Coordinates of C-alpha atoms and ligand atoms in Angstrom, one line a residue:
M1 CA -7.1 -15.0 41.6
A2 CA -7.8 -11.3 41.5
G3 CA -10.4 -10.4 38.9
M4 CA -11.9 -13.9 38.7
T5 CA -15.3 -13.2 40.2
S6 CA -18.0 -15.7 39.9
S7 CA -19.9 -13.4 37.6
A8 CA -17.1 -13.5 35.1
R9 CA -18.0 -17.1 34.4
P10 CA -21.5 -18.0 33.1
Y11 CA -23.5 -20.1 35.5
L12 CA -24.7 -22.6 32.9
N13 CA -21.8 -24.9 32.1
R14 CA -20.3 -25.4 28.7
R15 CA -21.9 -28.8 28.2
L16 CA -25.4 -27.2 28.4
A17 CA -24.6 -23.7 27.2
E18 CA -26.3 -24.2 23.8
F19 CA -29.5 -25.5 25.4
G20 CA -30.5 -22.3 27.4
T21 CA -34.2 -22.2 26.8
T22 CA -36.3 -24.3 24.5
I23 CA -38.3 -23.1 21.5
F24 CA -41.4 -24.4 23.2
A25 CA -41.1 -21.9 26.0
E26 CA -40.7 -19.0 23.6
M27 CA -43.5 -20.1 21.3
S28 CA -46.0 -21.0 24.1
A29 CA -45.4 -17.5 25.5
L30 CA -46.1 -16.0 22.1
A31 CA -49.3 -18.1 21.9
A32 CA -50.4 -16.8 25.3
S33 CA -49.6 -13.1 24.6
T34 CA -51.3 -13.1 21.1
G35 CA -54.2 -15.5 21.9
A36 CA -53.0 -17.7 18.9
I37 CA -53.9 -21.3 18.5
N38 CA -51.0 -23.3 19.8
L39 CA -50.0 -26.0 17.4
G40 CA -46.4 -25.8 18.7
Q41 CA -46.0 -28.2 21.6
G42 CA -47.3 -31.8 21.1
F43 CA -49.9 -32.3 23.8
P44 CA -53.6 -33.3 23.3
D45 CA -56.3 -30.8 24.2
T46 CA -58.6 -33.6 25.4
D47 CA -57.7 -36.1 28.2
G48 CA -57.4 -39.8 27.7
P49 CA -60.0 -42.5 28.6
E50 CA -62.3 -41.8 31.5
E51 CA -61.9 -45.3 33.0
I52 CA -58.1 -44.8 33.1
R53 CA -58.5 -41.5 34.9
E54 CA -60.8 -43.3 37.3
A55 CA -58.2 -46.0 37.8
A56 CA -55.7 -43.3 38.9
V57 CA -58.3 -41.9 41.3
R58 CA -58.9 -45.4 42.7
A59 CA -55.2 -46.0 43.2
L60 CA -54.8 -42.7 45.0
R61 CA -57.8 -43.3 47.3
D62 CA -56.8 -46.9 48.0
G63 CA -53.3 -45.8 49.0
R64 CA -51.6 -47.5 46.2
G65 CA -48.5 -45.6 45.0
N66 CA -48.8 -42.7 47.4
Q67 CA -45.4 -43.6 48.9
Y68 CA -42.3 -44.5 47.0
P69 CA -43.1 -47.3 44.6
P70 CA -40.4 -49.9 44.0
G71 CA -37.3 -48.6 42.1
P72 CA -38.0 -50.6 38.9
G73 CA -41.7 -49.7 39.0
V74 CA -44.8 -51.4 40.5
P75 CA -45.1 -55.1 39.6
E76 CA -48.6 -54.6 38.1
L77 CA -47.2 -52.1 35.6
R78 CA -44.0 -54.1 34.7
S79 CA -46.2 -57.1 34.0
A80 CA -48.6 -55.1 31.9
I81 CA -45.7 -53.6 29.8
A82 CA -44.3 -57.1 29.2
A83 CA -47.8 -58.5 28.4
H84 CA -48.4 -55.6 25.9
Q85 CA -45.1 -56.2 24.1
L86 CA -45.8 -59.9 23.9
R87 CA -49.4 -59.4 22.6
R88 CA -48.5 -56.7 20.0
Y89 CA -45.0 -57.8 18.8
G90 CA -44.3 -61.3 20.1
L91 CA -41.4 -59.8 22.3
S92 CA -41.0 -61.7 25.5
W93 CA -39.6 -59.8 28.5
D94 CA -39.3 -60.9 32.1
P95 CA -41.2 -58.2 34.1
G96 CA -38.8 -58.9 37.0
T97 CA -35.5 -58.2 35.3
E98 CA -36.2 -56.8 31.8
V99 CA -38.6 -53.9 32.4
L100 CA -37.9 -50.6 34.1
V101 CA -40.5 -47.9 34.7
T102 CA -39.2 -44.3 34.3
A103 CA -40.5 -40.7 34.7
G104 CA -41.7 -40.5 31.1
A105 CA -39.6 -41.4 28.0
T106 CA -37.6 -38.2 28.7
E107 CA -36.0 -39.8 31.8
A108 CA -35.6 -43.1 30.0
I109 CA -33.6 -41.4 27.2
A110 CA -31.4 -39.4 29.7
A111 CA -30.8 -42.5 32.0
S112 CA -29.9 -44.7 29.0
L113 CA -27.4 -42.3 27.6
L114 CA -25.9 -41.5 31.1
A115 CA -25.6 -45.2 31.7
L116 CA -24.2 -46.4 28.4
L117 CA -21.9 -43.7 27.2
E118 CA -18.3 -43.0 28.2
R119 CA -17.0 -39.5 27.7
G120 CA -16.2 -38.9 24.0
D121 CA -18.3 -41.8 22.7
E122 CA -20.1 -41.0 19.5
V123 CA -23.9 -41.3 19.2
V124 CA -25.3 -41.5 15.7
A125 CA -28.8 -40.0 15.7
L126 CA -31.4 -39.2 13.1
E127 CA -31.6 -35.4 12.4
P128 CA -33.9 -33.6 13.0
Y129 CA -33.7 -34.8 16.6
Y130 CA -36.4 -35.0 19.3
D131 CA -35.7 -32.0 21.5
S132 CA -34.1 -33.8 24.5
Y133 CA -31.6 -36.0 22.6
A134 CA -28.9 -33.4 22.0
A135 CA -29.0 -32.2 25.6
S136 CA -29.0 -35.7 27.0
I137 CA -26.1 -36.8 24.9
A138 CA -24.2 -33.6 26.1
M139 CA -25.0 -34.3 29.7
A140 CA -23.7 -37.8 29.3
G141 CA -20.4 -36.5 27.8
G142 CA -21.1 -38.0 24.4
R143 CA -20.7 -36.6 21.0
R144 CA -23.6 -36.4 18.6
V145 CA -23.2 -37.4 15.0
P146 CA -26.3 -36.5 13.0
V147 CA -27.6 -38.4 10.0
T148 CA -30.0 -36.1 8.2
L149 CA -33.4 -37.3 7.1
R150 CA -34.1 -35.7 3.7
P151 CA -37.2 -35.1 1.6
H152 CA -37.6 -37.7 -1.0
E153 CA -40.9 -38.3 -3.0
G154 CA -43.0 -36.3 -0.5
A155 CA -41.7 -37.7 2.7
F156 CA -38.5 -37.5 4.9
R157 CA -36.3 -40.6 4.4
L158 CA -33.3 -42.1 5.9
D159 CA -30.3 -42.6 3.5
L160 CA -28.8 -45.9 4.6
D161 CA -25.4 -45.1 3.0
E162 CA -25.2 -41.9 5.0
L163 CA -26.1 -43.9 8.1
R164 CA -23.3 -46.4 7.4
A165 CA -20.8 -43.7 6.7
A166 CA -21.6 -41.9 10.0
V167 CA -20.4 -45.0 12.0
T168 CA -16.8 -44.8 13.1
D169 CA -14.6 -46.7 15.6
R170 CA -15.7 -44.3 18.2
T171 CA -19.4 -44.9 17.7
R172 CA -21.0 -46.5 20.8
L173 CA -24.6 -46.4 20.0
L174 CA -27.4 -45.6 17.5
L175 CA -30.2 -43.4 18.8
I176 CA -33.2 -44.2 16.7
N177 CA -36.7 -42.7 16.8
T178 CA -39.6 -44.3 14.9
P179 CA -42.4 -43.2 14.3
H180 CA -40.2 -40.0 14.0
N181 CA -40.9 -36.6 15.6
P182 CA -40.9 -34.0 14.0
T183 CA -41.0 -35.4 10.4
G184 CA -43.9 -38.0 10.8
T185 CA -41.8 -40.6 9.0
V186 CA -42.1 -44.2 10.0
L187 CA -39.1 -46.3 9.2
T188 CA -40.0 -49.3 7.0
R189 CA -39.3 -52.9 7.8
D190 CA -36.5 -52.9 5.2
E191 CA -34.9 -49.7 6.6
L192 CA -35.1 -51.1 10.1
A193 CA -33.5 -54.4 8.9
A194 CA -30.6 -52.4 7.5
V195 CA -30.2 -50.5 10.7
A196 CA -30.2 -53.8 12.6
E197 CA -27.6 -55.3 10.3
L198 CA -25.4 -52.3 10.7
A199 CA -25.7 -52.5 14.5
V200 CA -24.8 -56.1 14.5
E201 CA -21.9 -55.8 12.0
R202 CA -20.4 -52.8 14.0
D203 CA -21.3 -54.2 17.4
L204 CA -23.3 -51.1 18.4
L205 CA -25.8 -50.6 21.1
V206 CA -29.2 -49.2 20.0
V207 CA -31.5 -46.9 21.9
T208 CA -34.8 -46.7 20.2
D209 CA -37.5 -44.2 21.1
E210 CA -40.9 -45.8 20.1
V211 CA -43.3 -43.5 22.1
Y212 CA -45.5 -43.2 19.0
E213 CA -45.8 -47.0 18.5
H214 CA -49.6 -46.8 18.3
L215 CA -49.7 -43.7 16.1
V216 CA -49.2 -45.1 12.6
F217 CA -51.6 -44.2 9.8
D218 CA -52.9 -45.6 6.5
D219 CA -50.9 -48.8 5.8
A220 CA -47.8 -47.8 7.7
E221 CA -46.7 -50.3 10.3
H222 CA -44.6 -50.0 13.4
T223 CA -42.0 -52.7 13.9
P224 CA -39.9 -52.6 17.1
L225 CA -36.1 -52.7 16.3
A226 CA -35.8 -55.3 19.1
T227 CA -37.6 -57.9 17.0
F228 CA -34.9 -58.0 14.3
P229 CA -32.1 -60.7 14.4
G230 CA -29.3 -59.9 16.8
M231 CA -31.1 -56.9 18.2
R232 CA -32.7 -58.2 21.4
E233 CA -29.3 -58.3 23.2
R234 CA -28.2 -54.9 22.1
T235 CA -31.3 -52.7 22.1
V236 CA -32.9 -50.5 24.8
T237 CA -36.5 -49.9 23.8
I238 CA -38.3 -46.8 25.2
G239 CA -42.0 -46.4 25.5
S240 CA -44.4 -44.0 27.2
A241 CA -48.0 -43.7 28.2
G242 CA -48.1 -40.0 27.5
K243 CA -48.7 -40.1 23.8
T244 CA -50.6 -43.4 23.6
Y245 CA -53.2 -42.6 26.2
S246 CA -53.3 -38.8 26.0
F247 CA -52.0 -38.3 29.5
T248 CA -48.8 -36.4 28.8
G249 CA -48.8 -34.9 32.3
W250 CA -48.6 -38.3 34.1
K251 CA -45.0 -38.9 33.0
V252 CA -45.0 -42.7 33.0
G253 CA -42.5 -44.2 30.6
W254 CA -40.5 -47.4 30.4
V255 CA -37.5 -49.2 29.2
T256 CA -37.3 -52.9 28.0
G257 CA -34.2 -54.8 27.3
T258 CA -31.9 -57.6 28.6
P259 CA -31.3 -57.7 32.3
E260 CA -27.7 -56.4 31.7
L261 CA -28.9 -53.3 29.8
V262 CA -31.9 -52.6 32.1
T263 CA -29.7 -52.9 35.2
A264 CA -27.3 -50.4 33.6
V265 CA -30.0 -47.9 32.8
R266 CA -31.5 -48.4 36.3
S267 CA -28.1 -47.5 37.8
A268 CA -28.4 -44.0 36.3
K269 CA -32.2 -43.7 36.7
Q270 CA -32.1 -44.3 40.5
F271 CA -30.1 -41.1 41.0
L272 CA -32.3 -39.0 38.6
T273 CA -35.9 -39.2 39.9
Y274 CA -35.4 -42.5 41.8
V275 CA -39.1 -43.2 41.3
A276 CA -42.1 -41.2 40.0
S277 CA -45.8 -41.2 39.3
G278 CA -46.8 -43.8 41.9
P279 CA -50.7 -43.9 41.5
F280 CA -50.4 -43.3 37.8
Q281 CA -48.4 -46.4 37.4
Y282 CA -51.4 -48.5 38.5
A283 CA -53.6 -46.7 36.1
V284 CA -51.2 -47.1 33.1
A285 CA -51.1 -50.9 33.9
E286 CA -54.9 -50.9 33.2
A287 CA -54.4 -48.7 30.1
L288 CA -51.9 -51.2 28.6
A289 CA -54.5 -53.9 29.0
L290 CA -57.2 -52.0 27.0
P291 CA -58.7 -54.0 24.2
D292 CA -57.3 -53.6 20.6
A293 CA -60.5 -51.6 19.9
Y294 CA -59.1 -48.7 22.0
F295 CA -55.9 -48.5 20.1
E296 CA -57.7 -48.7 16.7
A297 CA -60.2 -46.0 17.6
F298 CA -57.4 -43.7 18.9
R299 CA -55.4 -44.3 15.7
Q300 CA -58.4 -43.6 13.5
D301 CA -59.2 -40.4 15.4
M302 CA -55.7 -39.1 15.1
Q303 CA -55.6 -40.0 11.4
T304 CA -58.8 -37.9 10.9
K305 CA -57.2 -35.0 12.7
R306 CA -54.1 -35.4 10.5
D307 CA -56.2 -35.2 7.4
I308 CA -58.1 -32.1 8.5
L309 CA -54.9 -30.2 9.2
A310 CA -53.0 -31.5 6.2
A311 CA -55.8 -30.4 3.9
G312 CA -56.0 -27.0 5.5
L313 CA -52.2 -26.5 5.3
A314 CA -52.2 -27.5 1.6
E315 CA -55.1 -25.1 0.9
A316 CA -53.1 -22.3 2.7
G317 CA -50.2 -22.9 0.3
F318 CA -47.8 -25.0 2.3
K319 CA -46.1 -28.0 0.9
V320 CA -47.2 -30.8 3.2
F321 CA -45.0 -33.9 3.7
D322 CA -46.6 -37.3 4.0
T323 CA -47.2 -38.0 7.7
A324 CA -47.2 -41.8 8.4
G325 CA -47.1 -41.4 12.2
T326 CA -46.8 -39.3 15.3
Y327 CA -48.7 -36.1 16.4
F328 CA -47.0 -33.9 13.8
I329 CA -47.0 -32.6 10.2
T330 CA -43.9 -31.1 8.8
T331 CA -44.4 -28.5 6.0
D332 CA -42.1 -26.6 3.6
I333 CA -42.8 -22.9 3.6
R334 CA -41.0 -22.1 0.3
P335 CA -44.2 -22.3 -1.8
L336 CA -45.3 -19.3 0.3
G337 CA -42.3 -17.4 -0.8
E338 CA -40.6 -17.9 2.6
T339 CA -37.3 -19.5 3.4
D340 CA -36.6 -18.9 7.1
G341 CA -38.7 -21.0 9.4
F342 CA -37.6 -19.1 12.5
A343 CA -38.7 -15.7 11.2
F344 CA -41.9 -17.3 9.8
C345 CA -42.8 -18.9 13.1
R346 CA -42.0 -15.7 15.1
S347 CA -44.4 -13.7 13.0
L348 CA -47.1 -16.3 12.4
P349 CA -49.0 -15.7 15.7
E350 CA -49.3 -12.0 14.9
R351 CA -50.1 -12.5 11.2
A352 CA -52.3 -15.6 11.3
G353 CA -53.1 -16.4 15.0
V354 CA -51.4 -19.8 14.9
V355 CA -48.3 -21.0 16.6
A356 CA -45.9 -23.6 14.9
I357 CA -42.3 -24.7 15.5
P358 CA -39.4 -24.1 13.2
N359 CA -37.8 -27.5 12.5
A360 CA -34.4 -25.9 12.3
V361 CA -34.2 -26.0 16.2
F362 CA -34.0 -29.8 15.8
Y363 CA -31.0 -29.7 13.5
D364 CA -27.2 -29.3 14.0
H365 CA -27.2 -28.4 10.3
R366 CA -29.6 -25.5 10.8
E367 CA -29.6 -24.6 7.1
A368 CA -30.8 -28.1 6.2
G369 CA -33.9 -27.5 8.4
A370 CA -34.4 -23.8 7.6
P371 CA -37.6 -24.0 5.4
F372 CA -39.4 -26.6 7.4
V373 CA -42.1 -25.9 10.0
R374 CA -43.9 -28.3 12.3
F375 CA -47.6 -28.3 13.2
A376 CA -49.2 -30.5 15.9
F377 CA -52.5 -32.1 15.0
C378 CA -53.3 -33.7 18.4
K379 CA -56.1 -31.1 19.0
R380 CA -59.9 -31.1 18.6
A381 CA -61.2 -31.1 15.1
S382 CA -62.8 -27.7 15.6
V383 CA -59.5 -26.2 16.7
L384 CA -57.7 -27.6 13.7
E385 CA -60.4 -26.3 11.4
E386 CA -60.2 -22.9 12.9
A387 CA -56.4 -22.9 12.6
A388 CA -56.6 -23.9 9.0
S389 CA -59.1 -21.2 8.2
R390 CA -56.9 -18.6 9.9
L391 CA -53.9 -19.7 7.9
K392 CA -55.9 -19.5 4.6
T393 CA -57.1 -16.0 5.5
A394 CA -53.6 -14.9 6.2
A395 CA -52.3 -16.4 3.0
A396 CA -55.1 -14.7 1.0
A397 CA -54.3 -11.3 2.7
R398 CA -50.7 -11.6 1.5
G399 CA -52.1 -12.3 -2.0
Ligands
LIG1 C1 -43.0 -36.7 23.7 C2 -41.8 -37.4 23.3 C3 -41.0 -38.0 24.3 C4 -41.2 -37.7 25.7 O1 -42.1 -38.5 26.3 P1 -42.5 -38.4 27.9 O2 -43.1 -39.7 28.2 O3 -43.5 -37.3 27.9 O4 -41.3 -38.0 28.6 C5 -39.9 -38.7 23.9 N1 -39.6 -38.9 22.6 C6 -40.4 -38.4 21.6 C7 -40.0 -38.7 20.2 C8 -41.5 -37.6 21.9 O5 -42.2 -37.1 21.0

């Protein structure tokens, strides 16, 4: 038709129009241009265990994984994933049919939603969301229904009545994340039991993102949703080597579940990356078999880092929420006389030489997240101390 040129129509389709560029790109660019310390994106500034790096080098040199690995992942890794879940949680999965290796948890999330949703299906998810959930639900043609975690006695908590009320006849699945990014909340056994009961009662599928399974602090405990009664047959559990072994660039993730669920997810996954990270899969197989001492030392180290940053943020005048797990501390900026996390984070690199992320980007109800700002503590202690000192100096200058 005359007048209908291609430029009259935006290139990015309507499903993805709201997901143009991520806040991480904007904030990392600000970090680069101002020389600020980047506590925005969650990646460690030191690499994981030397012997695991060497295992990747060995695999590469020995010609293991340099060509397409098997679609479901190399057998060594699938066995190691199953053995790890059995050892830690008593969950028994058949490496042949109940484990699927993916290109990080990100692909596992996308493939699960693409496989399990029909157009218009509702997905109930905890808000604030991990950054890829909303886009993956949109790509799968689903509709997201947020249940907002709210501050209660110093931490963000799930309101189980709100969760129940969010489920309708159109709900197909619950998308759960514990330990939770960005709030640092770890759902308790009682909360998880209630989530499980609801899923069984309403016959819902559950996709649970447990990439921070090893990062729980103090006396918090991580319990996989798949261990609760009635959950094994309806739950897709997602894990990743990135966060647990400090190799976020390797992009080795996985899915565990019944053969029917794993086969469905694999049907979508085979047309996304097909396969990925060949030599790294062999290295991660060795990482999963590390002794308990590795996981304990890693947890202790991250807990110390959390404490350094939490103390620094509190001294600089932030309200600091309890952080029971993950790489992140969420703060409230209102005690600083600020209300808009976006404006705060845009000016922080210039004012204080530190980059943080406004939690509002992880909300549909932007106003509910407006005063909250996230800082990553997966950095060297000296970097965290320097960041804290800069924030204190900037706070003092404002008087
Ligand atoms: C980092 C992260 C992911 C992505 O993991 P990859 O293995 O790097 O793809 C998924 N979910 C949450 C909650 C994360 O924090």
